[in-house]
Short mmCIF file of C-alpha atoms in Angstrom, two decimals:
data_model
loop_
_atom_site.label_atom_id
_atom_site.label_comp_id
_atom_site.label_asym_id
_atom_site.label_seq_id
_atom_site.Cartn_x
_atom_site.Cartn_y
_atom_site.Cartn_z
CA MET A 1 -0.09 0.05 -0.06
CA TYR A 2 1.15 3.50 -0.43
CA GLU A 3 2.48 5.48 2.42
CA ILE A 4 1.04 8.77 3.67
CA VAL A 5 3.72 11.06 5.20
CA VAL A 6 3.03 13.88 7.31
CA HIS A 7 5.85 16.47 7.68
CA LYS A 8 6.72 20.31 7.96
CA ILE A 9 7.34 22.36 4.69
CA ASP A 10 9.59 25.58 4.43
CA ILE A 11 7.04 28.19 3.88
CA LYS A 12 9.64 29.99 1.84
CA SER A 13 10.30 27.20 -0.67
CA HIS A 14 8.69 26.07 -3.68
CA MET A 15 6.66 23.87 -1.56
CA ARG A 16 4.45 26.99 -0.53
CA GLU A 17 3.30 27.52 -3.97
CA LYS A 18 2.46 23.73 -4.19
CA THR A 19 0.51 24.02 -0.85
CA GLU A 20 -1.20 27.25 -2.04
CA ARG A 21 -2.39 25.54 -5.28
CA PHE A 22 -3.71 22.45 -3.20
CA LEU A 23 -5.61 25.23 -0.80
CA ALA A 24 -6.90 27.23 -3.87
CA SER A 25 -8.65 23.83 -5.10
CA PHE A 26 -10.83 24.32 -1.86
CA GLY A 27 -11.45 27.97 -2.37
CA LEU A 28 -8.80 28.60 0.65
CA ALA A 29 -5.94 30.83 0.54
CA MET A 30 -2.53 30.74 2.52
CA ASP A 31 -2.98 33.52 5.06
CA GLY A 32 -0.29 36.01 5.16
CA ASP A 33 0.56 35.75 8.92
CA VAL A 34 0.92 31.87 8.87
CA GLU A 35 4.03 30.66 10.84
CA TYR A 36 4.30 27.02 10.54
CA THR A 37 2.77 24.56 7.81
CA ILE A 38 2.67 21.01 7.46
CA ILE A 39 1.52 18.57 4.64
CA ALA A 40 0.32 15.15 4.45
CA ARG A 41 1.31 13.62 0.94
CA ILE A 42 1.62 10.50 -0.76
CA GLY A 43 4.75 10.32 -3.01
CA ASP A 44 4.61 13.97 -4.64
CA ARG A 45 0.94 14.54 -4.20
CA ILE A 46 -0.25 16.81 -1.40
CA ILE A 47 -3.33 15.25 -0.05
CA GLY A 48 -3.75 17.55 3.20
CA THR A 49 -2.51 20.61 5.01
CA CYS A 50 -2.68 22.59 8.21
CA SER A 51 -0.95 25.75 9.57
CA PHE A 52 -0.90 27.89 12.54
CA ALA A 53 -0.34 31.56 13.33
CA GLY A 54 -0.05 32.52 17.03
CA LYS A 55 -2.72 30.62 18.94
CA VAL A 56 -4.86 30.16 15.55
CA ILE A 57 -5.07 26.88 13.54
CA LYS A 58 -5.98 27.69 9.80
CA CYS A 59 -5.57 26.90 6.26
CA PHE A 60 -6.65 23.24 6.99
CA ALA A 61 -7.88 20.97 4.15
CA VAL A 62 -7.72 17.31 3.23
CA ALA A 63 -8.38 16.04 -0.43
CA LYS A 64 -11.98 14.67 -0.80
CA GLU A 65 -10.78 11.43 -1.74
CA TYR A 66 -8.84 11.01 1.37
CA GLN A 67 -11.13 12.13 3.97
CA ASN A 68 -12.43 9.75 6.95
CA ILE A 69 -9.25 7.81 7.01
CA GLY A 70 -7.31 9.58 9.78
CA ILE A 71 -5.45 12.26 8.01
CA SER A 72 -7.14 14.98 9.70
CA GLU A 73 -6.35 13.46 13.18
CA ARG A 74 -2.64 13.23 12.15
CA LEU A 75 -2.64 16.68 10.82
CA LEU A 76 -4.15 18.21 13.99
CA THR A 77 -1.96 16.15 16.42
CA GLU A 78 0.95 17.09 14.63
CA ILE A 79 0.21 20.95 14.40
CA THR A 80 -0.79 20.97 18.22
CA ASN A 81 2.17 19.15 19.38
CA VAL A 82 4.24 21.55 17.71
CA MET A 83 2.21 24.61 18.89
CA PHE A 84 2.63 22.94 22.36
CA ASP A 85 6.38 22.83 22.20
CA ARG A 86 6.12 26.51 21.55
CA GLY A 87 4.13 27.18 24.73
CA ILE A 88 0.80 27.31 23.06
CA GLN A 89 -1.30 25.04 24.89
CA ASP A 90 -4.89 26.38 24.01
CA SER A 91 -5.85 27.20 20.52
CA PHE A 92 -8.79 28.49 18.35
CA ILE A 93 -9.74 27.19 15.00
CA PHE A 94 -11.44 29.40 12.19
CA THR A 95 -13.25 27.42 9.68
CA ARG A 96 -16.40 27.23 7.45
CA PRO A 97 -19.71 26.44 9.22
CA GLU A 98 -20.09 23.19 7.70
CA ASN A 99 -16.78 21.92 8.96
CA LYS A 100 -17.69 22.69 12.50
CA VAL A 101 -18.83 18.98 13.39
CA LEU A 102 -15.44 17.79 12.29
CA PHE A 103 -13.60 19.93 14.80
CA GLU A 104 -16.11 19.23 17.59
CA GLY A 105 -15.09 15.62 17.04
CA PHE A 106 -11.61 16.68 18.35
CA GLY A 107 -12.78 18.46 21.25
CA PHE A 108 -13.20 21.82 19.88
CA LYS A 109 -16.11 24.00 21.05
CA GLU A 110 -17.91 26.56 19.07
CA ILE A 111 -17.72 30.01 20.50
CA TYR A 112 -19.61 31.92 17.77
CA ALA A 113 -20.59 31.37 13.93
CA THR A 114 -21.82 33.78 11.30
CA ASP A 115 -23.07 32.53 7.79
CA SER A 116 -19.53 32.35 6.43
CA ILE A 117 -17.42 31.44 9.39
CA ALA A 118 -17.19 29.73 12.56
CA LEU A 119 -14.67 30.33 15.63
CA LEU A 120 -13.92 27.26 17.48
CA GLU A 121 -11.58 27.26 20.67
CA SER A 122 -9.87 23.96 22.05
CA GLY A 123 -11.38 21.87 24.96
CA SER A 124 -8.99 23.29 27.34
CA ARG A 125 -10.16 26.63 26.84
CA ASP A 126 -13.61 28.23 28.36
CA ILE A 127 -14.86 31.67 27.22
CA LYS A 128 -17.63 31.54 29.57
CA GLY A 129 -15.50 30.91 32.69
CA TYR A 130 -12.89 33.20 31.53
CA ILE A 131 -15.43 36.23 31.14
CA ALA A 132 -16.85 35.52 34.52
CA ARG A 133 -13.44 35.78 35.83
CA MET A 134 -12.68 39.00 34.12
CA PHE A 135 -15.82 40.15 35.80
CA LYS A 136 -15.15 38.85 39.21
CA ASN A 137 -11.57 40.51 39.25
CA SER A 138 -13.00 43.81 38.00
CA GLY A 139 -14.77 44.41 41.39
CA LEU A 140 -17.63 45.79 39.49
CA ASP A 141 -21.08 45.44 40.66
CA GLY A 142 -24.04 44.25 38.51
CA GLY A 143 -25.50 47.63 37.74
CA GLU A 144 -26.10 48.60 34.25
CA LYS A 145 -23.11 50.04 32.37
CA ALA A 146 -21.79 51.70 29.18
CA ALA A 147 -18.88 50.17 27.66
CA LEU A 148 -16.04 51.09 25.22
CA VAL A 149 -13.19 49.32 23.70
CA VAL A 150 -10.13 51.26 22.85
CA ASN A 151 -6.59 50.44 21.66
CA CYS A 152 -5.25 53.96 22.40
CA ASN A 153 -2.08 53.79 20.50
CA PRO A 154 -1.45 56.35 22.21
CA PHE A 155 -4.09 57.97 24.28
CA THR A 156 -5.39 61.40 22.99
CA LEU A 157 -8.05 63.96 23.79
CA GLY A 158 -10.24 62.43 21.01
CA HIS A 159 -10.44 59.24 23.28
CA ARG A 160 -10.71 61.34 26.35
CA TYR A 161 -13.74 63.16 24.53
CA LEU A 162 -15.44 60.11 23.65
CA ILE A 163 -14.96 58.37 27.13
CA GLN A 164 -16.11 61.70 28.88
CA LYS A 165 -19.24 61.55 26.95
CA ALA A 166 -20.26 58.17 28.14
CA SER A 167 -19.17 59.26 31.55
CA GLU A 168 -21.57 61.94 31.75
CA ASN A 169 -24.47 60.35 30.30
CA ASN A 170 -24.25 57.05 32.35
CA ILE A 171 -23.91 55.79 35.76
CA GLN A 172 -21.06 53.35 35.21
CA VAL A 173 -18.68 53.17 32.37
CA VAL A 174 -16.02 50.17 31.27
CA VAL A 175 -13.21 50.87 29.31
CA PHE A 176 -11.67 47.51 27.86
CA VAL A 177 -8.09 47.94 26.61
CA VAL A 178 -6.97 46.01 23.61
CA GLU A 179 -4.69 43.80 25.42
CA GLU A 180 -2.68 42.25 22.26
CA ASP A 181 0.86 43.74 22.10
CA LEU A 182 0.98 44.34 18.44
CA SER A 183 0.62 48.10 18.72
CA LEU A 184 3.63 50.69 18.63
CA PHE A 185 2.88 51.55 22.15
CA PRO A 186 3.41 48.75 24.61
CA PHE A 187 0.07 47.51 26.31
CA PRO A 188 1.47 48.49 29.89
CA VAL A 189 2.17 51.93 28.68
CA ARG A 190 -1.21 52.18 26.70
CA MET A 191 -2.89 50.93 29.97
CA ASN A 192 -1.24 53.26 32.06
CA LEU A 193 -1.73 56.56 29.79
CA ILE A 194 -5.47 55.73 29.84
CA LYS A 195 -5.75 55.49 33.48
CA GLU A 196 -3.84 58.63 34.03
CA GLY A 197 -5.91 60.54 31.42
CA LEU A 198 -9.00 59.43 33.03
CA LYS A 199 -8.13 59.67 36.74
CA ASP A 200 -10.71 62.39 37.46
CA LEU A 201 -13.69 60.56 35.77
CA GLU A 202 -14.79 58.65 39.08
CA ASN A 203 -17.61 56.33 37.26
CA VAL A 204 -14.87 55.03 34.84
CA THR A 205 -13.22 51.77 35.32
CA VAL A 206 -10.58 50.80 32.78
CA LEU A 207 -9.82 47.04 32.29
CA PRO A 208 -7.65 44.66 30.38
CA GLY A 209 -9.58 43.65 27.40
CA GLY A 210 -8.45 39.95 27.77
CA GLU A 211 -8.19 37.24 24.98
CA TYR A 212 -11.79 37.61 23.61
CA ILE A 213 -11.99 41.53 22.75
CA ILE A 214 -9.91 42.15 19.62
CA SER A 215 -7.12 39.72 20.09
CA SER A 216 -5.40 38.14 17.33
CA GLY A 217 -6.92 34.67 18.32
CA THR A 218 -10.44 35.94 17.58
CA PHE A 219 -9.93 38.84 15.45
CA PRO A 220 -6.61 38.40 13.45
CA THR A 221 -7.51 40.77 10.66
CA TYR A 222 -7.69 43.93 13.08
CA PHE A 223 -3.89 43.54 12.82
CA LEU A 224 -3.26 41.92 9.42
CA ARG A 225 -5.72 43.01 6.53
CA GLU A 226 -6.89 40.21 4.58
CA ASP A 227 -9.58 40.40 1.72
CA GLU A 228 -12.73 42.32 2.34
CA GLU A 229 -14.84 39.45 2.89
CA LYS A 230 -12.77 37.98 5.52
CA ASP A 231 -12.28 41.43 7.25
CA LYS A 232 -16.30 41.65 7.32
CA ALA A 233 -16.70 38.04 8.77
CA TYR A 234 -14.05 38.61 11.50
CA GLN A 235 -15.61 42.00 12.33
CA SER A 236 -19.02 40.08 12.63
CA LEU A 237 -17.21 37.46 14.96
CA ASP A 238 -15.86 40.27 17.35
CA ALA A 239 -19.05 42.05 17.63
CA GLY A 240 -20.89 38.84 18.20
CA ILE A 241 -18.59 37.56 20.96
CA PHE A 242 -19.03 40.99 22.70
CA GLY A 243 -22.68 40.81 22.53
CA LYS A 244 -23.16 37.15 23.41
CA TYR A 245 -20.45 36.47 26.20
CA ILE A 246 -19.04 40.00 27.57
CA ALA A 247 -22.19 42.01 27.49
CA PRO A 248 -24.53 39.93 29.56
CA VAL A 249 -21.79 39.11 32.24
CA PHE A 250 -21.09 42.94 32.70
CA ASN A 251 -24.52 43.99 32.50
CA ILE A 252 -23.50 46.43 29.46
CA LYS A 253 -26.44 48.13 27.83
CA LYS A 254 -24.80 50.59 25.53
CA ARG A 255 -21.50 50.54 23.39
CA TYR A 256 -19.87 53.69 22.47
CA LEU A 257 -18.23 54.00 19.13
CA GLY A 258 -15.98 56.96 17.82
CA THR A 259 -16.77 57.76 14.00
CA GLU A 260 -13.89 56.91 11.85
CA THR A 261 -12.57 58.86 9.10
CA TYR A 262 -9.10 57.50 8.39
CA SER A 263 -9.25 53.65 9.18
CA LYS A 264 -11.73 51.61 6.89
CA THR A 265 -11.17 48.73 9.22
CA THR A 266 -12.35 50.85 12.08
CA ASP A 267 -15.24 52.30 10.30
CA GLU A 268 -16.49 48.78 8.97
CA TYR A 269 -16.07 47.44 12.53
CA ASN A 270 -18.35 50.11 13.51
CA GLN A 271 -21.06 49.12 11.20
CA ALA A 272 -20.74 45.31 12.47
CA MET A 273 -21.38 46.67 16.08
CA ILE A 274 -24.29 48.74 14.80
CA ASP A 275 -25.81 45.63 12.93
CA ILE A 276 -25.07 42.91 15.62
CA LEU A 277 -25.27 44.62 19.09
CA PRO A 278 -28.85 45.28 19.11
CA ASN A 279 -29.76 41.74 18.91
CA TYR A 280 -28.22 41.13 22.32
CA GLY A 281 -29.87 44.05 23.95
CA VAL A 282 -26.97 46.45 23.33
CA GLU A 283 -27.47 49.86 22.19
CA THR A 284 -24.62 51.36 20.05
CA VAL A 285 -24.00 55.10 20.35
CA LEU A 286 -21.75 56.88 17.76
CA VAL A 287 -19.82 59.90 18.76
CA GLU A 288 -18.43 62.37 16.28
CA ARG A 289 -14.63 62.89 16.64
CA ILE A 290 -13.22 66.40 17.72
CA GLU A 291 -11.14 68.48 15.87
CA VAL A 292 -8.26 70.70 17.02
CA ASP A 293 -7.55 73.49 14.35
CA SER A 294 -9.52 71.86 11.83
CA LYS A 295 -7.68 68.50 12.19
CA ILE A 296 -9.29 65.38 13.31
CA VAL A 297 -7.86 64.17 16.74
CA SER A 298 -6.77 60.76 16.33
CA ALA A 299 -3.96 58.34 17.53
CA SER A 300 -2.85 57.85 13.76
CA THR A 301 -2.77 61.58 13.39
CA VAL A 302 -0.63 61.56 16.53
CA ARG A 303 1.86 59.15 15.17
CA GLN A 304 2.20 60.83 11.95
CA LEU A 305 2.91 63.95 13.77
CA ILE A 306 5.65 62.06 15.78
CA ARG A 307 7.24 60.88 12.70
CA GLU A 308 7.38 64.45 11.32
CA ASP A 309 8.52 65.97 14.83
CA ARG A 310 5.68 68.49 15.00
CA TRP A 311 5.53 68.67 18.52
CA SER A 312 3.60 71.61 19.07
CA GLU A 313 0.72 70.25 17.01
CA ILE A 314 1.12 66.90 18.99
CA ARG A 315 0.83 69.04 22.28
CA VAL A 316 -2.76 70.12 21.58
CA MET A 317 -4.14 66.66 20.87
CA VAL A 318 -2.80 64.93 23.82
CA PRO A 319 -3.49 65.36 27.45
CA ASP A 320 -0.54 66.43 29.67
CA SER A 321 -0.11 62.49 30.78
CA THR A 322 0.71 61.41 27.52
CA TYR A 323 2.78 64.42 26.42
CA ASN A 324 4.95 64.16 29.43
CA TYR A 325 5.29 60.56 28.73
CA LEU A 326 6.16 61.23 25.00
CA LEU A 327 9.11 63.58 26.27
CA SER A 328 10.40 61.05 29.08
CA ASP A 329 13.31 58.86 28.51
CA GLU A 330 11.05 55.73 28.63
CA ALA A 331 9.19 57.02 25.30
CA ILE A 332 12.64 56.85 23.24
CA PRO A 333 12.82 53.46 21.92
CA VAL A 334 8.83 53.69 21.18
CA ILE A 335 9.60 56.84 19.26
CA GLU A 336 12.25 55.53 17.28
CA ASN A 337 10.21 52.43 16.23
CA ILE A 338 7.33 54.65 15.27
CA LYS A 339 9.52 56.77 13.11
CA LYS A 340 10.87 53.54 11.33
CA SER A 341 7.52 52.05 10.51
CA ASN A 342 4.56 52.78 8.55
CA SER A 343 2.28 50.36 10.25
CA ARG A 344 -1.41 51.28 10.92
CA HIS A 345 -0.86 50.23 14.61
CA MET B 1 1.09 15.31 45.36
CA LYS B 2 1.07 18.40 43.11
CA ILE B 3 1.94 18.79 39.45
CA ASN B 4 3.71 22.05 38.44
CA LYS B 5 3.77 22.38 34.71
CA VAL B 6 1.65 21.81 31.54
CA ALA B 7 2.22 18.44 29.72
CA ARG B 8 0.17 16.40 27.33
CA ALA B 9 0.05 12.85 26.22
CA GLY B 10 -1.66 10.80 23.52
CA THR B 11 -2.86 11.90 19.98
CA MET B 12 -6.32 12.73 18.26
CA GLU B 13 -6.18 9.65 16.01
CA SER B 14 -8.76 6.95 16.26
CA SER B 15 -8.66 4.84 19.16
CA ASP B 16 -6.58 6.84 21.29
CA ILE B 17 -7.16 9.76 23.81
CA PHE B 18 -5.47 13.14 23.93
CA ILE B 19 -4.86 14.22 27.64
CA MET B 20 -3.52 17.63 28.59
CA VAL B 21 -2.69 18.46 32.34
CA GLN B 22 -2.12 21.73 34.12
CA PRO B 23 -1.68 22.59 37.75
CA GLY B 24 -5.19 23.31 39.18
CA ASP B 25 -6.15 26.19 41.34
CA ASN B 26 -7.23 24.17 44.42
CA GLN B 27 -10.40 22.83 42.70
CA GLY B 28 -9.67 19.47 43.17
CA LEU B 29 -9.76 17.13 40.22
CA ASP B 30 -11.19 19.36 37.54
CA ILE B 31 -11.78 17.17 34.35
CA ARG B 32 -12.93 18.37 31.12
CA LEU B 33 -13.89 15.63 28.82
CA SER B 34 -15.08 15.47 25.10
CA SER B 35 -15.24 12.12 23.49
CA VAL B 36 -16.89 10.58 20.34
CA VAL B 37 -18.98 8.15 22.57
CA ILE B 38 -19.67 10.55 25.39
CA ASP B 39 -23.19 9.26 25.62
CA GLN B 40 -22.53 5.68 25.81
CA TYR B 41 -19.10 5.92 27.90
CA GLY B 42 -18.69 9.39 29.04
CA ASN B 43 -19.17 8.35 32.87
CA HIS B 44 -17.03 5.38 32.59
CA ILE B 45 -14.04 7.25 30.93
CA ARG B 46 -14.39 9.87 33.59
CA ASN B 47 -14.14 7.34 36.08
CA VAL B 48 -11.06 5.51 34.86
CA ILE B 49 -9.26 8.97 34.53
CA MET B 50 -10.48 9.85 38.19
CA GLU B 51 -9.11 6.56 39.65
CA THR B 52 -5.68 6.87 37.72
CA LEU B 53 -5.18 9.94 39.16
CA LYS B 54 -6.13 8.89 42.70
CA SER B 55 -3.80 5.91 42.15
CA MET B 56 -1.18 8.49 41.76
CA ASN B 57 -2.06 10.51 44.48
CA ILE B 58 -2.82 13.52 42.54
CA GLU B 59 -5.51 15.99 44.42
CA ASP B 60 -5.38 19.09 42.60
CA ILE B 61 -5.12 19.16 38.75
CA GLU B 62 -6.90 20.56 35.53
CA LEU B 63 -7.19 17.76 33.09
CA THR B 64 -8.50 18.03 29.45
CA ALA B 65 -9.10 14.93 27.75
CA ASN B 66 -10.17 14.50 24.09
CA ASP B 67 -11.31 10.99 23.48
CA ARG B 68 -11.46 9.20 20.25
CA GLY B 69 -12.80 5.92 21.25
CA ALA B 70 -9.83 4.85 23.75
CA LEU B 71 -9.94 1.43 25.46
CA ASP B 72 -9.34 1.66 29.32
CA TYR B 73 -5.58 0.55 29.17
CA THR B 74 -4.97 3.49 26.68
CA ILE B 75 -6.77 5.96 28.69
CA ARG B 76 -4.80 4.79 31.94
CA SER B 77 -1.25 4.91 30.21
CA ARG B 78 -2.09 8.23 28.55
CA VAL B 79 -3.17 9.92 31.79
CA GLU B 80 -0.22 8.35 33.77
CA THR B 81 2.38 9.60 31.08
CA ALA B 82 0.66 13.07 30.93
CA VAL B 83 1.13 13.37 34.72
CA LYS B 84 4.46 11.86 35.17
CA ARG B 85 5.76 14.55 32.33
CA ALA B 86 4.00 17.24 34.27
CA LEU B 87 5.73 16.42 37.69
#
């Protein structure tokens, strides 16, 4: 009998192209952020493949005539072993809703599904327990709340304005800060500047966003754009997870959103919130951005001004706490990075 | 006895069971089982895992098991291996 072998491929070699062709026959593409790829083959013929990026298992396919003979099992075992050796014990899978059952057989559990995509997590993870712990650790009570999700890269007067609006019109406000450390300003710095900049607003609580709010596990395209259809699917997933799991536990009744002029991703993301959150009893409130000297205040504008060393313009866009940080020694490496990069984040 | 790191044993192939263990947070034996035959043998598999852990004097552990129709001796050996790797 022919022998099926499973092994790693060098994603920079010609094997990548072969694997991409194989994936294309399923209407799948090799995502740009893939770190590690394995294939199953007989002779020179690829009959299955699987990859991962961060905590996410993706780009998984097995040729139709070789399904149900244990190839998925070998691919998944191999990829999770490699992930494990790299310290990733829990994983996520994005897949088409029709493949959900296959992965459920491997102990994965559905978190959320849209018409075009389903997000599952491995059996060792538990979104409900995680969110319950997040709430317990926050020390918040069960009263009704308004919420915002912010990255604040870095914290500007625009963020301050938006959060102040929420603070004035609601009894309690929770600010979730994107925890994933893929932004130019590191998470602890962003967190500190937000807390400093909101110190006087007593009904506002600032919390780390954790693993289910705009994390690369649940929302990879926030950090790395793919095609439009994929972006849209991921945005709906993130909105859905917020509505289904986070809002009920924290008793969130409103979500505040800033209008977005410069970032298409954020603009579409807002639309996903507006479409989906009302289904979970969460009202969305869209707040116009503020302008200073007819320029819209945004973190991306501030980063651009940093690149151009236009400090007097930065001064009027950020609160004292952010400005003092930018002038401090601690900020030197961050500013150097900003000047080197053209990243959206 | 307590384990002090994360470890796993087994595969996701048919007739095997994949076990992952990590130190618990004083919740006793916390077992999360998924199985292709959970309706028929869920309780039995759970008992085999429990007994194996008790025979090794493990009192506090978080164990994730993904069963693909393993027989008892496979379950026992996979649990034992995972625990020993985590000591």
